[in-house]
mmCIF file of N, CA and C in Angstrom:
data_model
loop_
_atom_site.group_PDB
_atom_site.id
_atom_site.type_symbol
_atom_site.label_atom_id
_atom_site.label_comp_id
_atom_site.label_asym_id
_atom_site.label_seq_id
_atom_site.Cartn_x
_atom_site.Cartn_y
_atom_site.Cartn_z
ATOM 1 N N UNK A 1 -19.513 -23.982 -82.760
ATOM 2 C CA UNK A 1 -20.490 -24.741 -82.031
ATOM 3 C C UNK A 1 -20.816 -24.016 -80.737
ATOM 4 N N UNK A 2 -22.327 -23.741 -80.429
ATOM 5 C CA UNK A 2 -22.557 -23.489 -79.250
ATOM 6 C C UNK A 2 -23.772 -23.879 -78.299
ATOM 7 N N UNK A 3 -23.480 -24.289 -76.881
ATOM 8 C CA UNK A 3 -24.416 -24.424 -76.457
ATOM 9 C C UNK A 3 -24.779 -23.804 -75.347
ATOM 10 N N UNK A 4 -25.431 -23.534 -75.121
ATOM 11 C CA UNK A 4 -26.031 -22.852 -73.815
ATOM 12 C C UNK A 4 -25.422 -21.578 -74.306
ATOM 13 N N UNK A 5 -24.793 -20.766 -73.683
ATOM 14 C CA UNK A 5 -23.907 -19.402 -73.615
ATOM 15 C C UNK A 5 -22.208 -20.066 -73.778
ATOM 16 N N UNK A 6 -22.070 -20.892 -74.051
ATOM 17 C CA UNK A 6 -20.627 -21.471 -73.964
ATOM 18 C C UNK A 6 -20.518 -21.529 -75.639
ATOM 19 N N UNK A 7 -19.166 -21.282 -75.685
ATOM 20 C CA UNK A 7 -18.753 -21.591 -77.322
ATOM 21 C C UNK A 7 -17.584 -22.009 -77.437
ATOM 22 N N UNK A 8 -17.749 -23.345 -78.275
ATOM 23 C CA UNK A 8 -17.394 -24.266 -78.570
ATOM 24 C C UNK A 8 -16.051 -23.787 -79.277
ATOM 25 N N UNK A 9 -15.374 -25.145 -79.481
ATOM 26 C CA UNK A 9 -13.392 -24.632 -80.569
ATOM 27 C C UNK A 9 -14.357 -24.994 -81.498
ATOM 28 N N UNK A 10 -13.622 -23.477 -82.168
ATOM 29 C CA UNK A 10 -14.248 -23.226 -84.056
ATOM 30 C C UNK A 10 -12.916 -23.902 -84.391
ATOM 31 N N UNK A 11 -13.196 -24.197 -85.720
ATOM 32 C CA UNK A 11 -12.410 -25.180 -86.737
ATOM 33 C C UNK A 11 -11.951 -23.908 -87.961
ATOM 34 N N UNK A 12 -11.052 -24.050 -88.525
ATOM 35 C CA UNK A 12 -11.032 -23.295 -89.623
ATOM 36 C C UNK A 12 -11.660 -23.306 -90.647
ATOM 37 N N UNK A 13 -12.434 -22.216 -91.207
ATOM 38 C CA UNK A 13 -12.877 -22.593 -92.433
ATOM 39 C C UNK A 13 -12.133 -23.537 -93.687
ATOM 40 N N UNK A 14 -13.381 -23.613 -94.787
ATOM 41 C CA UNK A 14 -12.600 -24.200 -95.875
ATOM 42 C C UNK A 14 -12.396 -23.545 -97.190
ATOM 43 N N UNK A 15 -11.555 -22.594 -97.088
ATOM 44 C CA UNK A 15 -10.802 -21.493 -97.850
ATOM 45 C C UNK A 15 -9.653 -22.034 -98.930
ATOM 46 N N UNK A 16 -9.198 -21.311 -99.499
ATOM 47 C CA UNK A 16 -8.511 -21.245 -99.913
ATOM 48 C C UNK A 16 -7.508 -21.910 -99.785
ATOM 49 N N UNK A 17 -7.044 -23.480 -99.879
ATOM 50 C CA UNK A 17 -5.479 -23.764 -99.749
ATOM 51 C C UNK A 17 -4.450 -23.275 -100.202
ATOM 52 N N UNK A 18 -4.288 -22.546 -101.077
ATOM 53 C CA UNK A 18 -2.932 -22.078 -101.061
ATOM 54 C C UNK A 18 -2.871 -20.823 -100.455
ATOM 55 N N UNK A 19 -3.736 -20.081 -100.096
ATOM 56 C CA UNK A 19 -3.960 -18.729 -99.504
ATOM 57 C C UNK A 19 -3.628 -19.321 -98.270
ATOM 58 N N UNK A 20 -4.050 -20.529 -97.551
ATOM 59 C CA UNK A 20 -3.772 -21.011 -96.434
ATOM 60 C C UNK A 20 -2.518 -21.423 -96.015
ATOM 61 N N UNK A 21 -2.139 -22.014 -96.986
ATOM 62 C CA UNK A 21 -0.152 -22.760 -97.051
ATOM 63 C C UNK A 21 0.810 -21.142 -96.702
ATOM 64 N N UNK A 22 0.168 -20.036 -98.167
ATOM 65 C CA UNK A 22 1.006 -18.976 -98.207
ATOM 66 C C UNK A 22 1.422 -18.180 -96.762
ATOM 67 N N UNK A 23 -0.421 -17.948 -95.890
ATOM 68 C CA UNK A 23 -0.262 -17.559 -94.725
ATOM 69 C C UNK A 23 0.676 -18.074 -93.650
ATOM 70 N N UNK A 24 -0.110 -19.726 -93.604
ATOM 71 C CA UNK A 24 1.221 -19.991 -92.937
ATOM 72 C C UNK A 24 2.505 -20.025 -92.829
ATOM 73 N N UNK A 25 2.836 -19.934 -94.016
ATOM 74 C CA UNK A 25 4.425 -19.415 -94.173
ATOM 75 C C UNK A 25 5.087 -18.005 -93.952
ATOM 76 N N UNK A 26 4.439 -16.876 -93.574
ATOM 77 C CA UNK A 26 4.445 -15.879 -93.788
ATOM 78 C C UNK A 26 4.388 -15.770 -91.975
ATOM 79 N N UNK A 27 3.048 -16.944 -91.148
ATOM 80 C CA UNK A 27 3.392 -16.366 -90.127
ATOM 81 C C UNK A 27 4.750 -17.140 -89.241
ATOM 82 N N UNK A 28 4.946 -18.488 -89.656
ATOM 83 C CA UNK A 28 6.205 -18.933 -89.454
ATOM 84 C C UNK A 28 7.758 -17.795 -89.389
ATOM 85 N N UNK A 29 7.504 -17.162 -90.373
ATOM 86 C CA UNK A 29 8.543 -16.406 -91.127
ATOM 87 C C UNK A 29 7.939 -14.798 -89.610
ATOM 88 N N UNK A 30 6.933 -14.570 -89.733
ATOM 89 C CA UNK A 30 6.841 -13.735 -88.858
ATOM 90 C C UNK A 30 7.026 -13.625 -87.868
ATOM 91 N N UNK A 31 7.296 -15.204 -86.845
ATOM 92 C CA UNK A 31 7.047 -15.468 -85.378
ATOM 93 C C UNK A 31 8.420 -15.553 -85.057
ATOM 94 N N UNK A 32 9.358 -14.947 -86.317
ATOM 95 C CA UNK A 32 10.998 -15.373 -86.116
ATOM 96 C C UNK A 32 11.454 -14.012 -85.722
ATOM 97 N N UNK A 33 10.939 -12.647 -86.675
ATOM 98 C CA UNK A 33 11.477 -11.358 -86.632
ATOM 99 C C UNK A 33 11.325 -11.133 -85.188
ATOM 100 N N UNK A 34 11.691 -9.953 -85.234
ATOM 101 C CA UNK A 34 11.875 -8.619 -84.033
ATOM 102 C C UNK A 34 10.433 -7.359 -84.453
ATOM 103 N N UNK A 35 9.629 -7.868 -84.454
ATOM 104 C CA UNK A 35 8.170 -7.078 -84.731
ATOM 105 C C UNK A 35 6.922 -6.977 -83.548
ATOM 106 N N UNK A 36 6.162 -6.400 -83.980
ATOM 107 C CA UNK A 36 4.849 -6.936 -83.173
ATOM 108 C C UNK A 36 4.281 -7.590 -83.295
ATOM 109 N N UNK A 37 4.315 -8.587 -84.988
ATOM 110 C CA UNK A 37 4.214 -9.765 -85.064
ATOM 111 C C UNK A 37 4.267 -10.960 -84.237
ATOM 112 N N UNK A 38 5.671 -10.556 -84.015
ATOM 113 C CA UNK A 38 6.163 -12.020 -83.481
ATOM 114 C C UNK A 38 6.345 -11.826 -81.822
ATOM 115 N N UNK A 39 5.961 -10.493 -81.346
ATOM 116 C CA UNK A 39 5.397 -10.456 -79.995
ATOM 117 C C UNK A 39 4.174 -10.976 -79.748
ATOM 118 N N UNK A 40 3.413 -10.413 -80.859
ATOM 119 C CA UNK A 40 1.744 -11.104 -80.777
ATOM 120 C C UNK A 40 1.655 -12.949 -80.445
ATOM 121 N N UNK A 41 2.906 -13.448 -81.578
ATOM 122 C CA UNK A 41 2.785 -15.168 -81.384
ATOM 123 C C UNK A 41 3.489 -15.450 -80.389
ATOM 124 N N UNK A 42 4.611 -14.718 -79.249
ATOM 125 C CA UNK A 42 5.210 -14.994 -78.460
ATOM 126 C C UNK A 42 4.091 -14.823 -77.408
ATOM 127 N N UNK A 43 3.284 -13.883 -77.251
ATOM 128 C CA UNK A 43 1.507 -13.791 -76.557
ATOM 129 C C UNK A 43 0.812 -14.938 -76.263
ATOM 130 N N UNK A 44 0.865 -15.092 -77.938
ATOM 131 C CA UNK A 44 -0.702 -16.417 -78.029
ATOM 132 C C UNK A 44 0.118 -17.692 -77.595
ATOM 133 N N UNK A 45 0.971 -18.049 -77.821
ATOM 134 C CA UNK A 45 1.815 -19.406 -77.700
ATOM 135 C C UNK A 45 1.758 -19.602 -76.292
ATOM 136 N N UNK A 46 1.588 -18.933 -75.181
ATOM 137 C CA UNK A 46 1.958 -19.040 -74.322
ATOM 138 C C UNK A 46 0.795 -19.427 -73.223
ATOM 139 N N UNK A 47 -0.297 -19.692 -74.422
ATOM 140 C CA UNK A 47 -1.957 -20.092 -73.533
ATOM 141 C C UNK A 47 -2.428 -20.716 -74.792
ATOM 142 N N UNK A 48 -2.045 -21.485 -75.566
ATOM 143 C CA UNK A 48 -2.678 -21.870 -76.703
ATOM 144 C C UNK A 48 -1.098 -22.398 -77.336
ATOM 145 N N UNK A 49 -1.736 -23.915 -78.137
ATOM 146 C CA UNK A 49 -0.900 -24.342 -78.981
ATOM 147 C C UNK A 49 0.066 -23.849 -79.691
ATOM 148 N N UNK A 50 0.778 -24.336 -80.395
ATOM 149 C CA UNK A 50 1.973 -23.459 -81.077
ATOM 150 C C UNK A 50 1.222 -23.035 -82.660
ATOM 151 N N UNK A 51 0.676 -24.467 -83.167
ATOM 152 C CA UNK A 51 -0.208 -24.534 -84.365
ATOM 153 C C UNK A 51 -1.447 -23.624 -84.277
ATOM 154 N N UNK A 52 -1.923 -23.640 -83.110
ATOM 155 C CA UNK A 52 -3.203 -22.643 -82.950
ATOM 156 C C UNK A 52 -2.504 -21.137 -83.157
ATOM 157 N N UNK A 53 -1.392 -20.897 -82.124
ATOM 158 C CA UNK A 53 -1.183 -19.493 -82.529
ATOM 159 C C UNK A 53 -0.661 -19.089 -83.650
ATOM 160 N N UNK A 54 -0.323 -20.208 -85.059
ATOM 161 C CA UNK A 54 0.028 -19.696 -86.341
ATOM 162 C C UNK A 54 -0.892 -19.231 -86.577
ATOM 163 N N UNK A 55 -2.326 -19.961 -86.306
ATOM 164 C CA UNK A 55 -3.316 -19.909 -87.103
ATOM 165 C C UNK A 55 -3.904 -18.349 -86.931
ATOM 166 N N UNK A 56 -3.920 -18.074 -85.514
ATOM 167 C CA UNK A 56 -4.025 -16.699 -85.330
ATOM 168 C C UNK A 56 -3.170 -15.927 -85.557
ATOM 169 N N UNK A 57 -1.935 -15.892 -85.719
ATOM 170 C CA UNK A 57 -0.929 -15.132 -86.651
ATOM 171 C C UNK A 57 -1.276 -14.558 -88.238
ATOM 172 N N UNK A 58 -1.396 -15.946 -88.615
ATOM 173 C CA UNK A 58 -1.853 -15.403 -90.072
ATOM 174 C C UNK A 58 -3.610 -14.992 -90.259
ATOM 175 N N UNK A 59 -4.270 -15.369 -89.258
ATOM 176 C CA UNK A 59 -5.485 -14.107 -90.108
ATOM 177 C C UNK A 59 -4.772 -12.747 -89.366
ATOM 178 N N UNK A 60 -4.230 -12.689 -88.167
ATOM 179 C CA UNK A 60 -3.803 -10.963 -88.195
ATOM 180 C C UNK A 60 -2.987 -10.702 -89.393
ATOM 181 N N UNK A 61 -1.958 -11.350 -89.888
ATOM 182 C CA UNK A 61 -1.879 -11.258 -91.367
ATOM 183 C C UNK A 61 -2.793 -10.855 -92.582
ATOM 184 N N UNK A 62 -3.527 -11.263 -92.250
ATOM 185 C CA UNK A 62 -4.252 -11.554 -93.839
ATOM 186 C C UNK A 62 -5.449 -10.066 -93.375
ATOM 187 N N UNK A 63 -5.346 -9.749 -91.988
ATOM 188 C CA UNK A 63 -6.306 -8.805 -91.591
ATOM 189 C C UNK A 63 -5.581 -7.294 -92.305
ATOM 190 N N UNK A 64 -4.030 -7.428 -91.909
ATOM 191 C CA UNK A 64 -3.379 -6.719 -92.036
ATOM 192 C C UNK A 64 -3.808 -6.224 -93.817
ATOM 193 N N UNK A 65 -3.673 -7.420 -94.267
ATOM 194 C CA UNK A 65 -3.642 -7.090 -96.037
ATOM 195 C C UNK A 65 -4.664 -7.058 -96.657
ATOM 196 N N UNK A 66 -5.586 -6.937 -95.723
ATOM 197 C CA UNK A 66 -6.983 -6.807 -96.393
ATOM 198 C C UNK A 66 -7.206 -5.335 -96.060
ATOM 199 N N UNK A 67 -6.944 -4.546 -94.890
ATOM 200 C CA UNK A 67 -6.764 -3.383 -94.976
ATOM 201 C C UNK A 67 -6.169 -2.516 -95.310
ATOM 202 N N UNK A 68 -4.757 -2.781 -95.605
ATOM 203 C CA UNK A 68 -3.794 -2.469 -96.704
ATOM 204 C C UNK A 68 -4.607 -2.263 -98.515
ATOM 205 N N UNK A 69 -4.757 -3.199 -98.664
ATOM 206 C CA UNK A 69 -5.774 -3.560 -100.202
ATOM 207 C C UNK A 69 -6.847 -2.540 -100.441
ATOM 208 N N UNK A 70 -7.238 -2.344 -99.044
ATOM 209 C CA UNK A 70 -9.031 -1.661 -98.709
ATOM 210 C C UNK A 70 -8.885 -0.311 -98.873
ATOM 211 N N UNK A 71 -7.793 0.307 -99.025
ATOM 212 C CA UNK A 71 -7.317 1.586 -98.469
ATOM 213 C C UNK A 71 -6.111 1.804 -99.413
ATOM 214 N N UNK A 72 -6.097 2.424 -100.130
ATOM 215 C CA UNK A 72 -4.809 2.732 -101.363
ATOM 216 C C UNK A 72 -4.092 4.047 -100.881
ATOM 217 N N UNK A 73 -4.465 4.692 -99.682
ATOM 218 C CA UNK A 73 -3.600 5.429 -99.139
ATOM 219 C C UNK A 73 -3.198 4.855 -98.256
ATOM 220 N N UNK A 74 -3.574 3.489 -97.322
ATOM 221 C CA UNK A 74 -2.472 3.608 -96.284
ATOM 222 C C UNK A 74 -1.555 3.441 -96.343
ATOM 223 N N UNK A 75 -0.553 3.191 -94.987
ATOM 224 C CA UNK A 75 0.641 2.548 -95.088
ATOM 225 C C UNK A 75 1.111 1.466 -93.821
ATOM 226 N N UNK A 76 1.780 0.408 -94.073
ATOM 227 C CA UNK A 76 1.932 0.007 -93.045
ATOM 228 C C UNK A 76 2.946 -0.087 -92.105
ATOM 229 N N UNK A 77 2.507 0.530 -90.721
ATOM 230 C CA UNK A 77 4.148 0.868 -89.724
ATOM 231 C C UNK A 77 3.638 0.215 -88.747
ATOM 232 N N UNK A 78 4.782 -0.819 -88.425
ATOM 233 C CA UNK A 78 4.788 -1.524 -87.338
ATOM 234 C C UNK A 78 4.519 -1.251 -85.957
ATOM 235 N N UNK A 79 3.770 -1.950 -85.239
ATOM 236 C CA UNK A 79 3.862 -1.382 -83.720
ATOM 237 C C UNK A 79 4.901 -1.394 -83.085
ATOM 238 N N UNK A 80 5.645 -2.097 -83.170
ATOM 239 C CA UNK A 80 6.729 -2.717 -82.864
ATOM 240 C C UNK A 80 6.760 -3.005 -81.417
ATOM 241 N N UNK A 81 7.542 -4.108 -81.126
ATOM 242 C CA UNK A 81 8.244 -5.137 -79.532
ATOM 243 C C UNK A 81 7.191 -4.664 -78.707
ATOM 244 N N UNK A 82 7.488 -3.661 -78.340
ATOM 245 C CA UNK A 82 7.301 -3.024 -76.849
ATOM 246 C C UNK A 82 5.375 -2.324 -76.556
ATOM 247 N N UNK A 83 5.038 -2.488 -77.697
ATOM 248 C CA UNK A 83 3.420 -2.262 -77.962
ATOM 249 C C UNK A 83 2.849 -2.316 -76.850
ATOM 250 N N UNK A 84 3.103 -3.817 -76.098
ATOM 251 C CA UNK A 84 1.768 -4.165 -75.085
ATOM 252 C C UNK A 84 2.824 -3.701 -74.035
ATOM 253 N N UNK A 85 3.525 -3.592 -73.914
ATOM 254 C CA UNK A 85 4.316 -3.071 -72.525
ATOM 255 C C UNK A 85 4.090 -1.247 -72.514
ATOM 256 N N UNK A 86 4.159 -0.647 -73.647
ATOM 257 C CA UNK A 86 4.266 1.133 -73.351
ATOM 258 C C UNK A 86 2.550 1.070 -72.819
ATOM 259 N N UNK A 87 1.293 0.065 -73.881
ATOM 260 C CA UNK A 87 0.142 -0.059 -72.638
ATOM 261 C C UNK A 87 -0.499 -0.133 -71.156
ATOM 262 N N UNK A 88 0.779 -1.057 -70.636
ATOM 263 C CA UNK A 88 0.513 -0.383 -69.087
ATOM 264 C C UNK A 88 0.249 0.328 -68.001
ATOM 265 N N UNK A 89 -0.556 0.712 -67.583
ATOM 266 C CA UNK A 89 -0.557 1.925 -66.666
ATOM 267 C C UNK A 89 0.397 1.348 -65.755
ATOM 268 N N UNK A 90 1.784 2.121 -65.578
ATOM 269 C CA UNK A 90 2.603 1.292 -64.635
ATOM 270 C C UNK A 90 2.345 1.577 -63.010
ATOM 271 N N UNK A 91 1.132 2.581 -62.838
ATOM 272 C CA UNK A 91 0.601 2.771 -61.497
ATOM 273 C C UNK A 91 -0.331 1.665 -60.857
ATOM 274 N N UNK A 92 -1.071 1.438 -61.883
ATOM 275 C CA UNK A 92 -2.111 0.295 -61.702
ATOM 276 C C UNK A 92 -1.034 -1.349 -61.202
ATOM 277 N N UNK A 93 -0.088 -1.015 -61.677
ATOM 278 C CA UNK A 93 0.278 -2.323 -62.134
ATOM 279 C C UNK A 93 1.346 -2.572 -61.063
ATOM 280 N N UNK A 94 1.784 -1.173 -60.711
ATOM 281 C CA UNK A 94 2.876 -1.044 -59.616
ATOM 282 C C UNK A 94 1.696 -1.602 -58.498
ATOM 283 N N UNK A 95 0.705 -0.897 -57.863
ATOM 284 C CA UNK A 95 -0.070 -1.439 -57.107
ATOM 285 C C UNK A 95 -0.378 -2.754 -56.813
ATOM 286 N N UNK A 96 -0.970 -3.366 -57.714
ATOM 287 C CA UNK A 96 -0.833 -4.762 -58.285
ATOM 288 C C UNK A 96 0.130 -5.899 -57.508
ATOM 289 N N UNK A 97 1.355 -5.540 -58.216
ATOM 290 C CA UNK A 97 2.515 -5.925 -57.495
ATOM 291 C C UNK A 97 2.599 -5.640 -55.782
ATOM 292 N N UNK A 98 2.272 -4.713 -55.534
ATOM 293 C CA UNK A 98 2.620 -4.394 -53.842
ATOM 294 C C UNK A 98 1.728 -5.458 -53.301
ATOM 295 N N UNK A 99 0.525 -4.974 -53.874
ATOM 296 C CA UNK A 99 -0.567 -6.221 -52.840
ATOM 297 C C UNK A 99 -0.148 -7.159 -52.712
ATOM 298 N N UNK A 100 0.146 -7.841 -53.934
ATOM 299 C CA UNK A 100 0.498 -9.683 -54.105
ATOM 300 C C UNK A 100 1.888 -9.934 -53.433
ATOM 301 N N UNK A 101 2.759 -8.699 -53.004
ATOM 302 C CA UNK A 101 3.717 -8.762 -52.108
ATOM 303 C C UNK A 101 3.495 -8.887 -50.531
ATOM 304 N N UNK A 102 2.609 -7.752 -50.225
ATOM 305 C CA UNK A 102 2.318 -7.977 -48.954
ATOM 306 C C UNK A 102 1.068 -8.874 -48.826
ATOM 307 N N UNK A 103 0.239 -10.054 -49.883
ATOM 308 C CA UNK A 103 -0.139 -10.953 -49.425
ATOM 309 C C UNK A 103 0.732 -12.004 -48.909
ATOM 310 N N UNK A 104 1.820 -11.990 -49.538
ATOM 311 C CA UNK A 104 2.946 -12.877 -49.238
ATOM 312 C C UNK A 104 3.285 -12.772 -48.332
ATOM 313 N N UNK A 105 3.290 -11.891 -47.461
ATOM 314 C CA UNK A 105 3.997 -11.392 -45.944
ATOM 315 C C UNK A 105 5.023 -10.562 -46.100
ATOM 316 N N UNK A 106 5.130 -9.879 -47.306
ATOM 317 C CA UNK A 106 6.399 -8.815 -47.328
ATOM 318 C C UNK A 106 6.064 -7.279 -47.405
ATOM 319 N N UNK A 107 7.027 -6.616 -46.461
ATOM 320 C CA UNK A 107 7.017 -5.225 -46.730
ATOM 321 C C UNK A 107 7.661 -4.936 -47.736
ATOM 322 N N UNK A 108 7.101 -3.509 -48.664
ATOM 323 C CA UNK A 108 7.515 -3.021 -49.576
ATOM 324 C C UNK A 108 7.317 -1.629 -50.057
ATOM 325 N N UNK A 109 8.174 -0.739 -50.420
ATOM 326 C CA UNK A 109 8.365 0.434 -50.206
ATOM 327 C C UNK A 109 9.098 0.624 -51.458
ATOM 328 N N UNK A 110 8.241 1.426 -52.325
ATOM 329 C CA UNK A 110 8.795 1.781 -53.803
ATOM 330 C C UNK A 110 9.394 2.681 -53.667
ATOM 331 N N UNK A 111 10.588 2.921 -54.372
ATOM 332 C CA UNK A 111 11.269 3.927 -54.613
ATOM 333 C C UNK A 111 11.671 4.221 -56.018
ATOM 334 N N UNK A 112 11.402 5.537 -56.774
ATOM 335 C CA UNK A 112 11.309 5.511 -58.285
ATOM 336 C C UNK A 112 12.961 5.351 -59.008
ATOM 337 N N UNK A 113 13.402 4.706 -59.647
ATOM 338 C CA UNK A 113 14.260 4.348 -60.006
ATOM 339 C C UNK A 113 15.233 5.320 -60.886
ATOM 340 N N UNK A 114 16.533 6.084 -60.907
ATOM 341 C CA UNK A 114 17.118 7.230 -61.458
ATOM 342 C C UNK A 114 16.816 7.451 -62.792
#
């Protein structure tokens, strides 16, 4: 639904129920491991429902296996845990941090760690 430039909560389509049951079980089962999976739902959960972020769990699922399917050479290797953290520019981010320190009223003086 949209109006103006604003867009509205989409609803899930009306697909497949058991393709739908299967997913969800798969991302349940996913949001438990030690993956990038279940970093991704430890992500979404944390600004969005618990049920909403299955829901986005399993189409990255089902995204996953549709490109898997699409492609008879690939293969699939995990990003694994640490994905969105090795992303950081830790300069940008070190900065970041200083400001919001000395908005606080504190001095601070990095020193790179051994």
């Amino acid at each position: 639904m949209e109006s103006g430039h604003k867009k509205g909560r989409a609803r899930t389509g009306k697909g497949n129920r058991y393709l739908k049951a299967a997913l969800g079980q798969m991302a349940v089962g996913a949001a438990k491991t030690d993956t990038f999976l279940s970093e991704r739902y430890r992500r979404l959960v944390k600004r969005m429902p618990k049920a909403k972020a299955r829901a986005a769990l399993a189409r990255s699922i089902l995204v996953i296996i549709f490109q898997l399917l699409d492609d008879p050479t690939a293969e699939f290797a995990d990003l694994g845990t640490d994905f969105y953290t090795r992303r950081i520019d830790k300069d940008r981010r070190a900065h970041q941090l200083t400001r919001q320190l000395q908005a606080l009223g504190y001095t601070v003086a990095l020193t790179p760690a051994a």
